[in-house]
Amino acid sequence: MGIFTRFTLRSLAKNRVRTAVTVAGIALSTALLAAVLTSVGSMQAALLQRTMDTEGSWHVFSSDVSGEALEAIAADDRTVDIATFEELGSALLSDEEAHVVGEFVAVRTLPRAMKGSFEPNGQPLAIMPEIVEGRLPESADEVVLPDYARGIELGGEGARTDGPLAVGSELALDLGTRLYDNGVDGPAVLSSVDNWYRSPERNSGDAEEELVDISERTYRVVGFYERQPNFPGNNFAASSSSIVALAAPGQTGGALTGAYVRTQGIGSLEDMKAFMAGATGTEDFSSTYFHTNLFRYLGISDGRPIWGTLWMVAAVLAVVIVAASVSLIYNAFAISVAERTRQFGLLASLGASKRQLRRTVIAEALVLGLVGVPLGLVLGLGGTAGAFALSQEAFTSLVGTGSGVPVHVDAAVLAAAAALSLATLVASAWVPALRAARVSAVDAIRQTQDVRLSKRAGRKAGAGAGTQVRMGAAGKLFGVPGFVAHRNLSRSAARGRTVVSSLAVSVVLIVATGSLADAMAPISDRAARGGAASEADIVASAHVDTSASGSYDLSDHGRDLDLFLEDARTIEGLELLSSTRQGQAEGIVPAAMIASEMKDVRERLDAERNADYVPSSFNEQGDYLGYTALFYLDDASWRALLAELGLDEAAYTDPENPHAIGLNTFQDTFMDGTYASTAPFAGTGSIDLYAIDRPDGFSLMGILDSAEGPLVSYLDITDPQGPAKTIPLEDVATAMPLKVGALANKEPDALSIMGASNQFPAFILPESVAVASSGDYRTNPFTYSFASFSFKAADHAKAADELEKMAAGFDGISINVSDLEESARQDRLTTQAIQLFVMCFSVIMALIAVANVFNTLANSIILRTREFAVLKSVGMGGRAFARMLACECASYAARGLAIGLAAATAVAWALHQATALAFEGLAFSLPWPYVGAAVGMVLAVLALSVAYALARARAGSIVEALRADAI
């Protein structure tokens, strides 16, 4: 061990508090990096495993690929595995049999690896069906069938059995190729994987498909497999309209060849499509599927904005974490170098080179890193494991597996966290190391290196400004202590900048946690919608049975709904939470009531979803014309909403003079995956609702504007391509004004289950308005076509079963009962998992902020022990001493808060912009509660640091402090 190493270790041992705080800061920053990277890696690994377990490990699936294309795919170095199968043909079943088991029996060979393996790393490319009886086929004349075919006897022209199907039965099939020609696109061979039976009679095609090249084949049934859901690609036996008989692999001569492909080195969905287009020679992907659910966990971008949001949020947080680490470590080493300036000067006078002095500081950084980084890695892993263990149920719900999220310890991830921490450590110590190497022996001994006159002061000194001392504003306000504090701040600017920067970074850290919470709020809010936003365990929804009445008007069945609720009250342990009715009416909403952001969102949605002949939702003046959603709350829910908004019950509960409340929250999703989230209303006002005549044979297209006034547009059902018929609104409609007296910025729980915030414009009314209305929607806009009832039950499964039995006893209406307890629980757990992440991040960031300020300020005061001793020796008392430090700290706090809030605003804006990639319409605002917390934290830590430093300074003798100047 060299002299400089011993010197470094002795300095660290002598300053135990500063060493401990610095190690703690290094450990916390490393722990945060390790925890974030490990959490992301663990979640990604769990989701990847879940996806492969439930959907297979395939990247591309095609139900129809040519031999030449397969050869081209196999020859590409980016292809890792290929497995193929043959569709040997289909047999058409009789109409009677088709109603039971489907239109065809399709024979498909089991997959065979063409390149690589069908089960790479033990994960099959597709989910194979589970054999529930018998065995897999081993020869060309053997097949296995789905379990629902067991016991069925086929006797039609296309398929025949020697009795009810069982293991050992014979199955004779007239196999042929399914051919479809609509006279436009040319003949096409249809696969059983993704093609329904094509027939105009079934509204599934413009022409009847036919079976060609028919030949008889006889098979022996050797087993049955459990039926798989129809998810092409994921499930090997998926089929749109056929019994799929699985035959032995390796057979050829089929009309179609399908393939599963797994790739490497392809970074985006577009690149994957280009890869397949280059191999197949076509960009027609009608029979090709890309495993986008798997791509997102393999780092293959699918272009959805939500991933841009998450990556940008992660990038901003990484910058904040690194900046915090640099600030903490840099300040610690800057103070360490300043404390040992005289020692460095002495070493330089004895012949130590600049390189040796630099290496002394870097060695100190590495020693601290050797302790802090491993400790941080252990804390990060332990914290991640603890968080996952405490919220295992939430992460189980989030991931969708029974085993939850195991901590995925990746050596590469830990190495990256350690490397980044060490790089940050060395980079932070480099500038103080250079400063230590530049210290001259004379300046070090005199301790004048931190005293720098400003240019203005220098000019005054050079001009001989005289010996008169001006007290200045600080001196006039706080006396001699204020004057001394002002002089200290002026001549020790470098030390002040260090303290101010640590305060500013701490403010940024605290405010950044609030900005992160705001950024995650839209994601959490979308997870909380529906069951998670309500206490409801069970929801019963009612609508008219149109097959019985041909009408959509539920208002005529109000008595039936009341009877259903009366019956429901007899179920033990069942509590009615809310009753909601929903109707709709054509209306006109004035432009003054509509927020400009909502107008932009609605116009974009209309452009994406509506055909060209659909009228615009807005006229030239900006008024909205069209569909309005009306929600009618039960009396208790309505009065609760009025109380929450502070509204007068008498004015809002008169059914003869209804007053509505506008639902001032809107959420939807654009075609590119961007989420719209905005407040749709700019204010209250009065709207007009219309009951519009609907002639037979015509479909109402809506209200549109014209130079002559509003028109009603109708579409002739018999000639949908023909021009729309327009009639002046006043000739076919009855207007009814409605006052909108207030806005609800939060969606009531009773409406969240109905997805009310997906509607615009949406207005809330008391149920009494709908009950008091008479007539149908052609004569009264206050009718309803849908009803929803929310319940909370002690035994939700039992209560749901009893409600279903009650619902079956009503004619003319259909009542569907849904048990939401499990889905609501999962949604709530997902929200809790997000909130847990934000909370853990906030705690660690707060600890780093406190360590940063305490370490910087306390040690900077301790370094001034000699200065304090001089002031005491000339008679400065304790109270004057405290006022001097208070003046200095006030200056530090004011500058630190100003700079910190400015930087925090930039961080908050960056996180807002990241969120805006996926959520359109979000307004920017600072997290003011966190701003207040940052101010309080800065003041509290300032007071704590000063108290600690003063206690240390008072503990020493004045004589000893002055004698410390001697070397």
PDB file of N, CA, C and O in Angstrom, residues 64-90:
ATOM      1  N   ASP A  64     -50.615 -19.710 -45.858  1.00  0.00           N
ATOM      2  CA  ASP A  64     -50.441 -20.037 -47.281  1.00  0.00           C
ATOM      3  C   ASP A  64     -49.142 -19.415 -47.766  1.00  0.00           C
ATOM      4  O   ASP A  64     -49.066 -18.200 -47.970  1.00  0.00           O
ATOM      5  N   VAL A  65     -48.109 -20.232 -47.925  1.00  0.00           N
ATOM      6  CA  VAL A  65     -46.812 -19.738 -48.384  1.00  0.00           C
ATOM      7  C   VAL A  65     -46.263 -20.726 -49.411  1.00  0.00           C
ATOM      8  O   VAL A  65     -46.372 -21.950 -49.242  1.00  0.00           O
ATOM      9  N   SER A  66     -45.703 -20.200 -50.471  1.00  0.00           N
ATOM     10  CA  SER A  66     -45.216 -21.057 -51.562  1.00  0.00           C
ATOM     11  C   SER A  66     -43.889 -21.710 -51.195  1.00  0.00           C
ATOM     12  O   SER A  66     -43.176 -21.270 -50.278  1.00  0.00           O
ATOM     13  N   GLY A  67     -43.532 -22.762 -51.954  1.00  0.00           N
ATOM     14  CA  GLY A  67     -42.266 -23.441 -51.730  1.00  0.00           C
ATOM     15  C   GLY A  67     -41.085 -22.534 -51.982  1.00  0.00           C
ATOM     16  O   GLY A  67     -40.086 -22.574 -51.258  1.00  0.00           O
ATOM     17  N   GLU A  68     -41.172 -21.684 -53.028  1.00  0.00           N
ATOM     18  CA  GLU A  68     -40.079 -20.763 -53.329  1.00  0.00           C
ATOM     19  C   GLU A  68     -39.880 -19.761 -52.192  1.00  0.00           C
ATOM     20  O   GLU A  68     -38.746 -19.429 -51.814  1.00  0.00           O
ATOM     21  N   ALA A  69     -40.992 -19.276 -51.643  1.00  0.00           N
ATOM     22  CA  ALA A  69     -40.886 -18.325 -50.537  1.00  0.00           C
ATOM     23  C   ALA A  69     -40.271 -18.989 -49.313  1.00  0.00           C
ATOM     24  O   ALA A  69     -39.451 -18.386 -48.609  1.00  0.00           O
ATOM     25  N   LEU A  70     -40.645 -20.240 -49.050  1.00  0.00           N
ATOM     26  CA  LEU A  70     -40.065 -20.950 -47.912  1.00  0.00           C
ATOM     27  C   LEU A  70     -38.560 -21.110 -48.068  1.00  0.00           C
ATOM     28  O   LEU A  70     -37.798 -20.945 -47.102  1.00  0.00           O
ATOM     29  N   GLU A  71     -38.122 -21.436 -49.280  1.00  0.00           N
ATOM     30  CA  GLU A  71     -36.690 -21.572 -49.520  1.00  0.00           C
ATOM     31  C   GLU A  71     -35.978 -20.243 -49.293  1.00  0.00           C
ATOM     32  O   GLU A  71     -34.882 -20.199 -48.717  1.00  0.00           O
ATOM     33  N   ALA A  72     -36.599 -19.150 -49.749  1.00  0.00           N
ATOM     34  CA  ALA A  72     -35.987 -17.834 -49.568  1.00  0.00           C
ATOM     35  C   ALA A  72     -35.914 -17.459 -48.086  1.00  0.00           C
ATOM     36  O   ALA A  72     -34.917 -16.900 -47.616  1.00  0.00           O
ATOM     37  N   ILE A  73     -36.975 -17.761 -47.338  1.00  0.00           N
ATOM     38  CA  ILE A  73     -36.985 -17.462 -45.904  1.00  0.00           C
ATOM     39  C   ILE A  73     -35.922 -18.277 -45.187  1.00  0.00           C
ATOM     40  O   ILE A  73     -35.183 -17.771 -44.335  1.00  0.00           O
ATOM     41  N   ALA A  74     -35.825 -19.563 -45.535  1.00  0.00           N
ATOM     42  CA  ALA A  74     -34.849 -20.432 -44.879  1.00  0.00           C
ATOM     43  C   ALA A  74     -33.421 -20.019 -45.182  1.00  0.00           C
ATOM     44  O   ALA A  74     -32.521 -20.176 -44.344  1.00  0.00           O
ATOM     45  N   ALA A  75     -33.183 -19.487 -46.377  1.00  0.00           N
ATOM     46  CA  ALA A  75     -31.826 -19.103 -46.768  1.00  0.00           C
ATOM     47  C   ALA A  75     -31.378 -17.811 -46.101  1.00  0.00           C
ATOM     48  O   ALA A  75     -30.180 -17.512 -46.076  1.00  0.00           O
ATOM     49  N   ASP A  76     -32.302 -17.027 -45.567  1.00  0.00           N
ATOM     50  CA  ASP A  76     -31.960 -15.750 -44.935  1.00  0.00           C
ATOM     51  C   ASP A  76     -31.346 -16.005 -43.560  1.00  0.00           C
ATOM     52  O   ASP A  76     -31.881 -16.776 -42.758  1.00  0.00           O
ATOM     53  N   ASP A  77     -30.216 -15.348 -43.272  1.00  0.00           N
ATOM     54  CA  ASP A  77     -29.525 -15.543 -41.991  1.00  0.00           C
ATOM     55  C   ASP A  77     -30.359 -15.050 -40.808  1.00  0.00           C
ATOM     56  O   ASP A  77     -30.094 -15.428 -39.657  1.00  0.00           O
ATOM     57  N   ARG A  78     -31.335 -14.186 -41.068  1.00  0.00           N
ATOM     58  CA  ARG A  78     -32.167 -13.671 -39.978  1.00  0.00           C
ATOM     59  C   ARG A  78     -33.212 -14.685 -39.530  1.00  0.00           C
ATOM     60  O   ARG A  78     -33.856 -14.489 -38.503  1.00  0.00           O
ATOM     61  N   THR A  79     -33.386 -15.750 -40.295  1.00  0.00           N
ATOM     62  CA  THR A  79     -34.338 -16.799 -39.924  1.00  0.00           C
ATOM     63  C   THR A  79     -33.637 -17.816 -39.034  1.00  0.00           C
ATOM     64  O   THR A  79     -32.616 -18.381 -39.410  1.00  0.00           O
ATOM     65  N   VAL A  80     -34.212 -18.065 -37.861  1.00  0.00           N
ATOM     66  CA  VAL A  80     -33.636 -19.015 -36.916  1.00  0.00           C
ATOM     67  C   VAL A  80     -34.350 -20.356 -36.993  1.00  0.00           C
ATOM     68  O   VAL A  80     -33.708 -21.407 -37.055  1.00  0.00           O
ATOM     69  N   ASP A  81     -35.676 -20.319 -36.985  1.00  0.00           N
ATOM     70  CA  ASP A  81     -36.455 -21.554 -36.992  1.00  0.00           C
ATOM     71  C   ASP A  81     -37.618 -21.434 -37.975  1.00  0.00           C
ATOM     72  O   ASP A  81     -38.245 -20.366 -38.078  1.00  0.00           O
ATOM     73  N   ILE A  82     -37.899 -22.534 -38.682  1.00  0.00           N
ATOM     74  CA  ILE A  82     -39.082 -22.634 -39.538  1.00  0.00           C
ATOM     75  C   ILE A  82     -39.710 -23.996 -39.292  1.00  0.00           C
ATOM     76  O   ILE A  82     -39.017 -25.022 -39.263  1.00  0.00           O
ATOM     77  N   ALA A  83     -41.032 -24.002 -39.116  1.00  0.00           N
ATOM     78  CA  ALA A  83     -41.797 -25.250 -39.046  1.00  0.00           C
ATOM     79  C   ALA A  83     -42.957 -25.129 -40.022  1.00  0.00           C
ATOM     80  O   ALA A  83     -43.619 -24.086 -40.088  1.00  0.00           O
ATOM     81  N   THR A  84     -43.192 -26.178 -40.800  1.00  0.00           N
ATOM     82  CA  THR A  84     -44.238 -26.142 -41.824  1.00  0.00           C
ATOM     83  C   THR A  84     -45.286 -27.215 -41.555  1.00  0.00           C
ATOM     84  O   THR A  84     -45.038 -28.190 -40.831  1.00  0.00           O
ATOM     85  N   PHE A  85     -46.455 -27.013 -42.149  1.00  0.00           N
ATOM     86  CA  PHE A  85     -47.509 -28.021 -42.123  1.00  0.00           C
ATOM     87  C   PHE A  85     -48.261 -27.956 -43.446  1.00  0.00           C
ATOM     88  O   PHE A  85     -48.206 -26.948 -44.161  1.00  0.00           O
ATOM     89  N   GLU A  86     -48.943 -29.034 -43.769  1.00  0.00           N
ATOM     90  CA  GLU A  86     -49.708 -29.119 -45.015  1.00  0.00           C
ATOM     91  C   GLU A  86     -51.192 -29.180 -44.697  1.00  0.00           C
ATOM     92  O   GLU A  86     -51.609 -29.849 -43.736  1.00  0.00           O
ATOM     93  N   GLU A  87     -51.991 -28.453 -45.469  1.00  0.00           N
ATOM     94  CA  GLU A  87     -53.435 -28.632 -45.416  1.00  0.00           C
ATOM     95  C   GLU A  87     -53.796 -29.582 -46.548  1.00  0.00           C
ATOM     96  O   GLU A  87     -53.744 -29.201 -47.729  1.00  0.00           O
ATOM     97  N   LEU A  88     -54.139 -30.825 -46.200  1.00  0.00           N
ATOM     98  CA  LEU A  88     -54.339 -31.869 -47.205  1.00  0.00           C
ATOM     99  C   LEU A  88     -55.675 -31.770 -47.905  1.00  0.00           C
ATOM    100  O   LEU A  88     -55.871 -32.413 -48.953  1.00  0.00           O
ATOM    101  N   GLY A  89     -56.605 -30.991 -47.380  1.00  0.00           N
ATOM    102  CA  GLY A  89     -57.891 -30.814 -48.036  1.00  0.00           C
ATOM    103  C   GLY A  89     -59.013 -30.670 -47.037  1.00  0.00           C
ATOM    104  O   GLY A  89     -58.822 -30.794 -45.813  1.00  0.00           O
ATOM    105  N   SER A  90     -60.222 -30.411 -47.567  1.00  0.00           N
ATOM    106  CA  SER A  90     -61.405 -30.236 -46.731  1.00  0.00           C
ATOM    107  C   SER A  90     -62.556 -31.044 -47.302  1.00  0.00           C
ATOM    108  O   SER A  90     -62.679 -31.193 -48.525  1.00  0.00           O
TER     109      SER A  90
END
